[in-house]
Amino acid sequence: MFVRTAQVELKAIQEIAADILVIGGGAAGLRAAIAARKCDLSVILMSESPAGFRNNTAISKAALAAVGFGKEPGDSPETHFKDTVAGGRLINDRRLVSAFAPAVKQQIYDLMEFGVNFRQRDGELSVGRASGHSYSRNVSVEANKGVNITRPMRRYAADIGVRFLEGFLATRLLRVGTSIAGVLGINGKGEACVIGARATILAAGGGGRIYRRTNNAVGLTGDGFALAYNAGAALRDMEFVQFYPTAWGKGGGKMCMYEWLLPAGAVIRNSHGVDILKIHGIDNAASVTRDMLSRVIMQEDTGGRGVEGSVIIDFSAVPEDNIRRLYRSGLIKWESSQRQLLVAPTVHFFMGGIVINEHAESGVDGLYAAGEVCGGLHGANRLGGNALSETLVFGNIAGMRAAAAVTGKKPIPVPQGEVNTEVDRLKKLASGSRQGSLDDIEQALRQTMWDSVGVIRDRPELEDALGKIMTLRGQLAEIPISDYQQLPRAVKLDNMLTVSEMVCRAAMMRTESRGAHFRSDYPAEDDGHWLKIIKISCQNGEMVLKTVTANGKING
């Protein structure tokens, strides 16, 4: 079977079968694969990059919020629940939070079983406190490196028999009736494969790379969002994108940990050398949330008080011992002799994603999801440490529930009609006849999202962004694909356009400011009208948005 394009064709499609298919090689995918494999089922983990590497878990600071390890009396899963809902500005899916908070502690012990080593002090886990948490409950892995989570997990998964299919991009979930029966994937060598599975778990991460400034891993372009959307699953909360306020380096790729530096005496200054927290009436540095600080920094810059699009973090007053300790622990990445740094917000995390229930079920038969690709747990904003904890809790749930669901279930034959439909789509995507550049379209999209759908939003900018997104989609359809490596890139760019449209339309629809979503034309939080979520689905090829109130009533 071939895909003929203007200049390239896909080679014959290889067919593979497994009981459980996991798409994504970060912590959520690895945890799901381990859980399913422990149920004595055949498991394939498919990932675009090497499993355990080049994903957001691997490049994270490896902090996890978990009740049960701190010494402060009074902490409990119930308090963690309350903190998470308060941080999410009351629109979290409480079923997810209820399943999450009491389950994290066991996942820490499971990580230890997988070979993960945690930072310790006096023979016990070292515990810290992050903004928004009522108690110290954040534990972290040695050297604060996420790869020290994913590398042992990958090794453990391989040892128990999980098979890895790496270097393949999933392009379409294959359906038989209302059920998912597997996936078609391609790589940059012209090779394609169809994996048939009795259950599929999406754990493909978020979409931070649709923005010009982001500290997300390369490849995080919202592919899981697009896969689920095109397969009939609903998404929610796509307007809520978390910006980390103090990033530095090319494209905002490196984090300057203000949560550690401000309480230790660091000051954030504008171009006039003035403390910007004082200007904006913020007296307690320890209480500064990411969304609040991101807005303050952007307001200083747009008000003409920035420095090359940034502000200055000055930590000359931070004691040398503190600087050395943070440097050794991996929480800062510059030489201790440097006392000032230019910083600005960067895209860090997607609160929105696939609608799931507490069993990690997506509402589409045979399709489960876990990790950043899901929405609902965090609501309008995420507390520090909850992201990695989420990947483990719901990765485990997804693996176990998928395994239970397929027990005794007969395999579903791979639907050839679905394969042919996807082949035709790839052919159409690659068959443009005009000159153009995928790079140019991608850079224009990322710039548009940063300029008009960023930290501070308003309706004219959002409308302008939506128009540009539609124009770029038309341009993509006209570009011919000239080599094997370009076809996966074109698929990912198509996904980026879909996800960007979701974010833009949801941000336009929510006429208030809540959590990480700030509208300068609607600057107040409006509980009277907006204690509700926005669901997005594909209906007859059209993107449809509906609001859902707390009682589940859907409004047009």
Short mmCIF file of C-alpha atoms in Angstrom, two decimals, residues 68-349:
data_model
loop_
_atom_site.label_atom_id
_atom_site.label_comp_id
_atom_site.label_asym_id
_atom_site.label_seq_id
_atom_site.Cartn_x
_atom_site.Cartn_y
_atom_site.Cartn_z
CA GLY A 68 2.13 11.76 53.60
CA PHE A 69 5.79 12.67 53.68
CA GLY A 70 5.80 16.11 55.34
CA LYS A 71 6.12 16.59 59.07
CA GLU A 72 3.57 19.39 59.49
CA PRO A 73 0.49 18.18 61.39
CA GLY A 74 -2.88 18.63 59.74
CA ASP A 75 -2.09 17.85 56.12
CA SER A 76 -4.34 15.32 54.43
CA PRO A 77 -5.64 14.26 51.01
CA GLU A 78 -8.73 16.34 51.79
CA THR A 79 -6.57 19.44 52.21
CA HIS A 80 -4.70 18.64 49.00
CA PHE A 81 -8.12 18.37 47.31
CA LYS A 82 -9.17 21.78 48.63
CA ASP A 83 -5.90 23.43 47.59
CA THR A 84 -6.14 21.98 44.08
CA VAL A 85 -9.73 23.17 43.59
CA ALA A 86 -8.93 26.61 45.02
CA GLY A 87 -5.93 26.90 42.70
CA GLY A 88 -8.12 25.82 39.77
CA ARG A 89 -10.56 28.63 40.58
CA LEU A 90 -13.41 26.19 41.32
CA ILE A 91 -13.92 24.72 37.84
CA ASN A 92 -11.90 21.52 38.37
CA ASP A 93 -13.59 18.16 37.81
CA ARG A 94 -13.95 17.18 41.45
CA ARG A 95 -14.23 13.48 40.57
CA LEU A 96 -10.72 13.62 39.18
CA VAL A 97 -9.36 15.54 42.16
CA SER A 98 -11.01 13.08 44.57
CA ALA A 99 -9.36 10.16 42.77
CA PHE A 100 -6.03 11.98 42.57
CA ALA A 101 -5.25 13.39 46.02
CA PRO A 102 -5.30 10.17 48.10
CA ALA A 103 -3.52 8.12 45.41
CA VAL A 104 -0.25 10.02 45.01
CA LYS A 105 1.50 8.61 48.06
CA GLN A 106 1.41 5.07 46.70
CA GLN A 107 2.85 6.28 43.40
CA ILE A 108 5.93 7.58 45.23
CA TYR A 109 6.48 4.10 46.65
CA ASP A 110 5.90 2.61 43.19
CA LEU A 111 8.56 4.90 41.74
CA MET A 112 10.97 3.63 44.36
CA GLU A 113 10.16 0.08 43.22
CA PHE A 114 10.95 1.12 39.64
CA GLY A 115 14.39 2.35 40.74
CA VAL A 116 13.78 6.07 41.19
CA ASN A 117 15.83 7.75 43.93
CA PHE A 118 14.41 10.71 45.84
CA ARG A 119 16.23 13.55 47.53
CA GLN A 120 16.57 12.88 51.23
CA ARG A 121 17.52 14.68 54.40
CA ASP A 122 18.47 12.83 57.57
CA GLY A 123 17.34 9.54 56.09
CA GLU A 124 13.86 10.75 55.10
CA LEU A 125 12.41 12.26 51.94
CA SER A 126 13.16 15.96 51.64
CA VAL A 127 9.87 17.87 51.49
CA GLY A 128 9.27 21.44 50.27
CA ARG A 129 6.31 23.74 49.85
CA ALA A 130 5.10 25.28 46.59
CA SER A 131 2.78 28.25 46.08
CA GLY A 132 -0.87 27.38 46.55
CA HIS A 133 -0.23 24.40 48.81
CA SER A 134 -1.28 24.80 52.45
CA TYR A 135 1.49 22.49 53.64
CA SER A 136 4.93 21.28 52.64
CA ARG A 137 4.17 18.28 50.44
CA ASN A 138 6.47 18.51 47.40
CA VAL A 139 9.05 15.73 47.15
CA SER A 140 11.68 15.69 44.42
CA VAL A 141 13.97 13.27 42.65
CA GLU A 142 17.75 13.28 42.99
CA ALA A 143 19.42 16.22 41.22
CA ASN A 144 15.92 17.60 40.45
CA LYS A 145 16.12 16.02 36.99
CA GLY A 146 13.04 14.51 35.40
CA VAL A 147 15.10 12.04 33.42
CA ASN A 148 15.93 10.43 36.76
CA ILE A 149 12.25 9.45 36.82
CA THR A 150 11.75 8.39 33.22
CA ARG A 151 15.02 6.53 32.69
CA PRO A 152 14.44 4.04 35.55
CA MET A 153 10.79 3.70 34.51
CA ARG A 154 11.80 2.85 30.95
CA ARG A 155 14.30 0.30 32.20
CA TYR A 156 11.71 -1.28 34.48
CA ALA A 157 9.09 -1.37 31.71
CA ALA A 158 11.52 -3.09 29.33
CA ASP A 159 12.51 -5.62 32.01
CA ILE A 160 8.90 -6.72 32.51
CA GLY A 161 8.25 -7.08 28.79
CA VAL A 162 6.81 -3.80 27.47
CA ARG A 163 7.71 -3.47 23.78
CA PHE A 164 8.77 -0.10 22.37
CA LEU A 165 8.02 1.29 18.93
CA GLU A 166 10.01 4.52 18.75
CA GLY A 167 10.37 7.20 16.12
CA PHE A 168 6.77 6.89 14.90
CA LEU A 169 4.21 9.68 14.94
CA ALA A 170 0.62 8.54 15.47
CA THR A 171 -1.46 10.21 12.77
CA ARG A 172 -4.93 8.68 13.21
CA LEU A 173 -6.81 6.57 15.74
CA LEU A 174 -8.58 3.81 13.80
CA ARG A 175 -12.25 3.17 14.59
CA VAL A 176 -14.58 0.22 14.14
CA GLY A 177 -18.04 1.64 14.64
CA THR A 178 -17.85 3.57 17.91
CA SER A 179 -14.74 1.74 19.19
CA ILE A 180 -11.02 2.46 18.77
CA ALA A 181 -9.16 -0.50 17.29
CA GLY A 182 -5.64 0.90 17.00
CA VAL A 183 -3.59 3.56 15.27
CA LEU A 184 -1.72 4.35 12.07
CA GLY A 185 1.74 5.87 12.44
CA ILE A 186 4.52 7.12 10.19
CA ASN A 187 8.18 8.01 10.61
CA GLY A 188 10.64 10.20 8.75
CA LYS A 189 11.99 7.32 6.67
CA GLY A 190 8.84 6.76 4.67
CA GLU A 191 7.82 3.79 6.82
CA ALA A 192 4.30 3.33 8.13
CA CYS A 193 2.71 0.94 10.59
CA VAL A 194 -0.72 -0.01 11.81
CA ILE A 195 -0.97 -1.20 15.41
CA GLY A 196 -4.11 -3.10 16.24
CA ALA A 197 -5.03 -3.09 19.94
CA ARG A 198 -7.97 -4.08 22.12
CA ALA A 199 -7.50 -0.84 24.10
CA THR A 200 -5.52 2.35 23.42
CA ILE A 201 -4.15 4.80 26.01
CA LEU A 202 -3.29 8.33 24.91
CA ALA A 203 -0.44 9.85 26.95
CA ALA A 204 1.09 12.13 24.34
CA GLY A 205 1.54 15.26 26.48
CA GLY A 206 0.53 18.86 25.88
CA GLY A 207 0.95 21.49 23.18
CA GLY A 208 3.38 24.12 24.43
CA ARG A 209 5.29 24.24 21.15
CA ILE A 210 2.42 26.03 19.39
CA TYR A 211 3.84 29.17 21.05
CA ARG A 212 7.04 31.03 20.17
CA ARG A 213 8.26 31.10 23.77
CA THR A 214 8.01 27.79 25.61
CA ASN A 215 10.08 25.54 27.83
CA ASN A 216 8.31 22.43 26.53
CA ALA A 217 10.26 19.59 24.95
CA VAL A 218 10.64 19.60 21.17
CA GLY A 219 7.73 17.75 19.61
CA LEU A 220 5.05 18.82 22.12
CA THR A 221 2.72 20.19 19.44
CA GLY A 222 -0.66 18.99 20.73
CA ASP A 223 -0.71 15.78 18.69
CA GLY A 224 -2.67 13.91 21.40
CA PHE A 225 -5.29 16.66 21.51
CA ALA A 226 -5.76 16.42 17.74
CA LEU A 227 -5.85 12.61 17.72
CA ALA A 228 -8.59 12.52 20.36
CA TYR A 229 -10.57 15.35 18.74
CA ASN A 230 -10.56 13.66 15.34
CA ALA A 231 -11.58 10.34 16.94
CA GLY A 232 -14.70 11.84 18.50
CA ALA A 233 -13.53 12.63 22.04
CA ALA A 234 -14.39 15.94 23.68
CA LEU A 235 -11.84 18.40 25.07
CA ARG A 236 -12.22 21.03 27.78
CA ASP A 237 -10.46 24.06 29.28
CA MET A 238 -8.31 24.73 26.22
CA GLU A 239 -8.24 28.46 26.98
CA PHE A 240 -6.20 27.80 30.12
CA VAL A 241 -2.49 27.81 29.24
CA GLN A 242 -0.06 28.20 32.12
CA PHE A 243 2.85 30.61 31.60
CA TYR A 244 5.92 30.30 33.78
CA PRO A 245 6.81 33.94 34.54
CA THR A 246 10.60 33.94 34.84
CA ALA A 247 12.25 32.11 31.97
CA TRP A 248 15.49 32.89 30.22
CA GLY A 249 17.61 31.60 27.35
CA LYS A 250 16.71 31.13 23.70
CA GLY A 251 12.96 30.94 23.20
CA GLY A 252 12.31 31.01 26.95
CA GLY A 253 13.56 27.47 27.31
CA LYS A 254 15.15 27.75 30.77
CA MET A 255 13.40 28.37 34.08
CA CYS A 256 14.67 30.76 36.72
CA MET A 257 13.00 29.44 39.88
CA TYR A 258 11.45 32.59 41.30
CA GLU A 259 9.59 30.52 43.91
CA TRP A 260 12.95 29.81 45.56
CA LEU A 261 14.69 33.12 44.87
CA LEU A 262 12.05 35.71 45.85
CA PRO A 263 11.59 34.43 49.43
CA ALA A 264 15.39 34.33 49.72
CA GLY A 265 15.70 38.04 48.90
CA ALA A 266 15.71 38.33 45.10
CA VAL A 267 13.96 41.32 43.51
CA ILE A 268 12.33 41.60 40.07
CA ARG A 269 13.05 45.03 38.57
CA ASN A 270 11.91 46.91 35.49
CA SER A 271 14.15 48.99 33.22
CA HIS A 272 14.09 51.83 35.79
CA GLY A 273 15.41 49.52 38.49
CA VAL A 274 12.11 49.60 40.42
CA ASP A 275 10.75 46.53 42.24
CA ILE A 276 7.75 45.59 40.10
CA LEU A 277 6.00 43.67 42.88
CA LYS A 278 5.82 46.83 44.96
CA ILE A 279 4.51 48.81 41.99
CA HIS A 280 1.64 46.35 41.67
CA GLY A 281 0.87 46.18 45.38
CA ILE A 282 2.26 42.69 46.02
CA ASP A 283 3.83 42.61 49.48
CA ASN A 284 4.26 38.89 50.13
CA ALA A 285 6.70 37.38 47.63
CA ALA A 286 5.95 33.86 48.84
CA SER A 287 2.31 34.20 47.73
CA VAL A 288 3.01 35.23 44.14
CA THR A 289 1.37 32.79 41.74
CA ARG A 290 2.59 32.08 38.23
CA ASP A 291 -0.37 33.66 36.48
CA MET A 292 -0.18 36.79 38.64
CA LEU A 293 3.54 37.32 38.09
CA SER A 294 3.30 36.61 34.35
CA ARG A 295 0.69 39.35 33.95
CA VAL A 296 2.73 41.82 36.00
CA ILE A 297 5.82 41.22 33.89
CA MET A 298 3.91 41.57 30.61
CA GLN A 299 2.26 44.78 31.84
CA GLU A 300 5.68 46.24 32.62
CA ASP A 301 6.95 45.32 29.17
CA THR A 302 3.92 46.58 27.23
CA GLY A 303 4.04 49.75 29.34
CA GLY A 304 7.53 50.51 28.01
CA ARG A 305 9.36 49.54 31.20
CA GLY A 306 10.83 46.28 29.96
CA VAL A 307 14.36 45.41 28.86
CA GLU A 308 14.44 43.76 25.43
CA GLY A 309 11.01 42.23 26.10
CA SER A 310 12.05 41.11 29.57
CA VAL A 311 12.50 42.32 33.14
CA ILE A 312 15.47 41.85 35.48
CA ILE A 313 15.64 39.39 38.33
CA ASP A 314 18.25 40.67 40.75
CA PHE A 315 19.45 38.17 43.33
CA SER A 316 22.44 40.10 44.62
CA ALA A 317 20.82 40.11 48.08
CA VAL A 318 20.42 36.31 48.14
CA PRO A 319 23.01 34.77 50.49
CA GLU A 320 25.87 33.02 48.74
CA ASP A 321 25.14 29.76 50.58
CA ASN A 322 21.60 29.73 49.20
CA ILE A 323 22.85 30.34 45.66
CA ARG A 324 25.36 27.50 45.92
CA ARG A 325 22.73 25.14 47.34
CA LEU A 326 20.25 25.94 44.56
CA TYR A 327 22.96 25.57 41.93
CA ARG A 328 24.07 22.18 43.29
CA SER A 329 20.48 20.94 43.43
CA GLY A 330 19.88 21.87 39.79
CA LEU A 331 17.25 24.51 40.57
CA ILE A 332 19.30 27.28 38.97
CA LYS A 333 21.53 26.90 35.93
CA TRP A 334 23.93 29.82 35.90
CA GLU A 335 27.22 30.60 37.58
CA SER A 336 26.86 31.96 41.12
CA SER A 337 28.96 35.01 40.23
CA GLN A 338 26.16 36.23 37.95
CA ARG A 339 23.75 38.34 39.98
CA GLN A 340 21.21 39.57 37.43
CA LEU A 341 19.30 37.83 34.69
CA LEU A 342 16.81 38.93 32.02
CA VAL A 343 13.60 36.92 32.36
CA ALA A 344 10.15 36.85 30.74
CA PRO A 345 7.14 34.52 30.70
CA THR A 346 7.16 31.29 28.71
CA VAL A 347 4.50 28.68 27.99
CA HIS A 348 4.81 25.91 30.54
CA PHE A 349 1.70 23.72 30.78
#
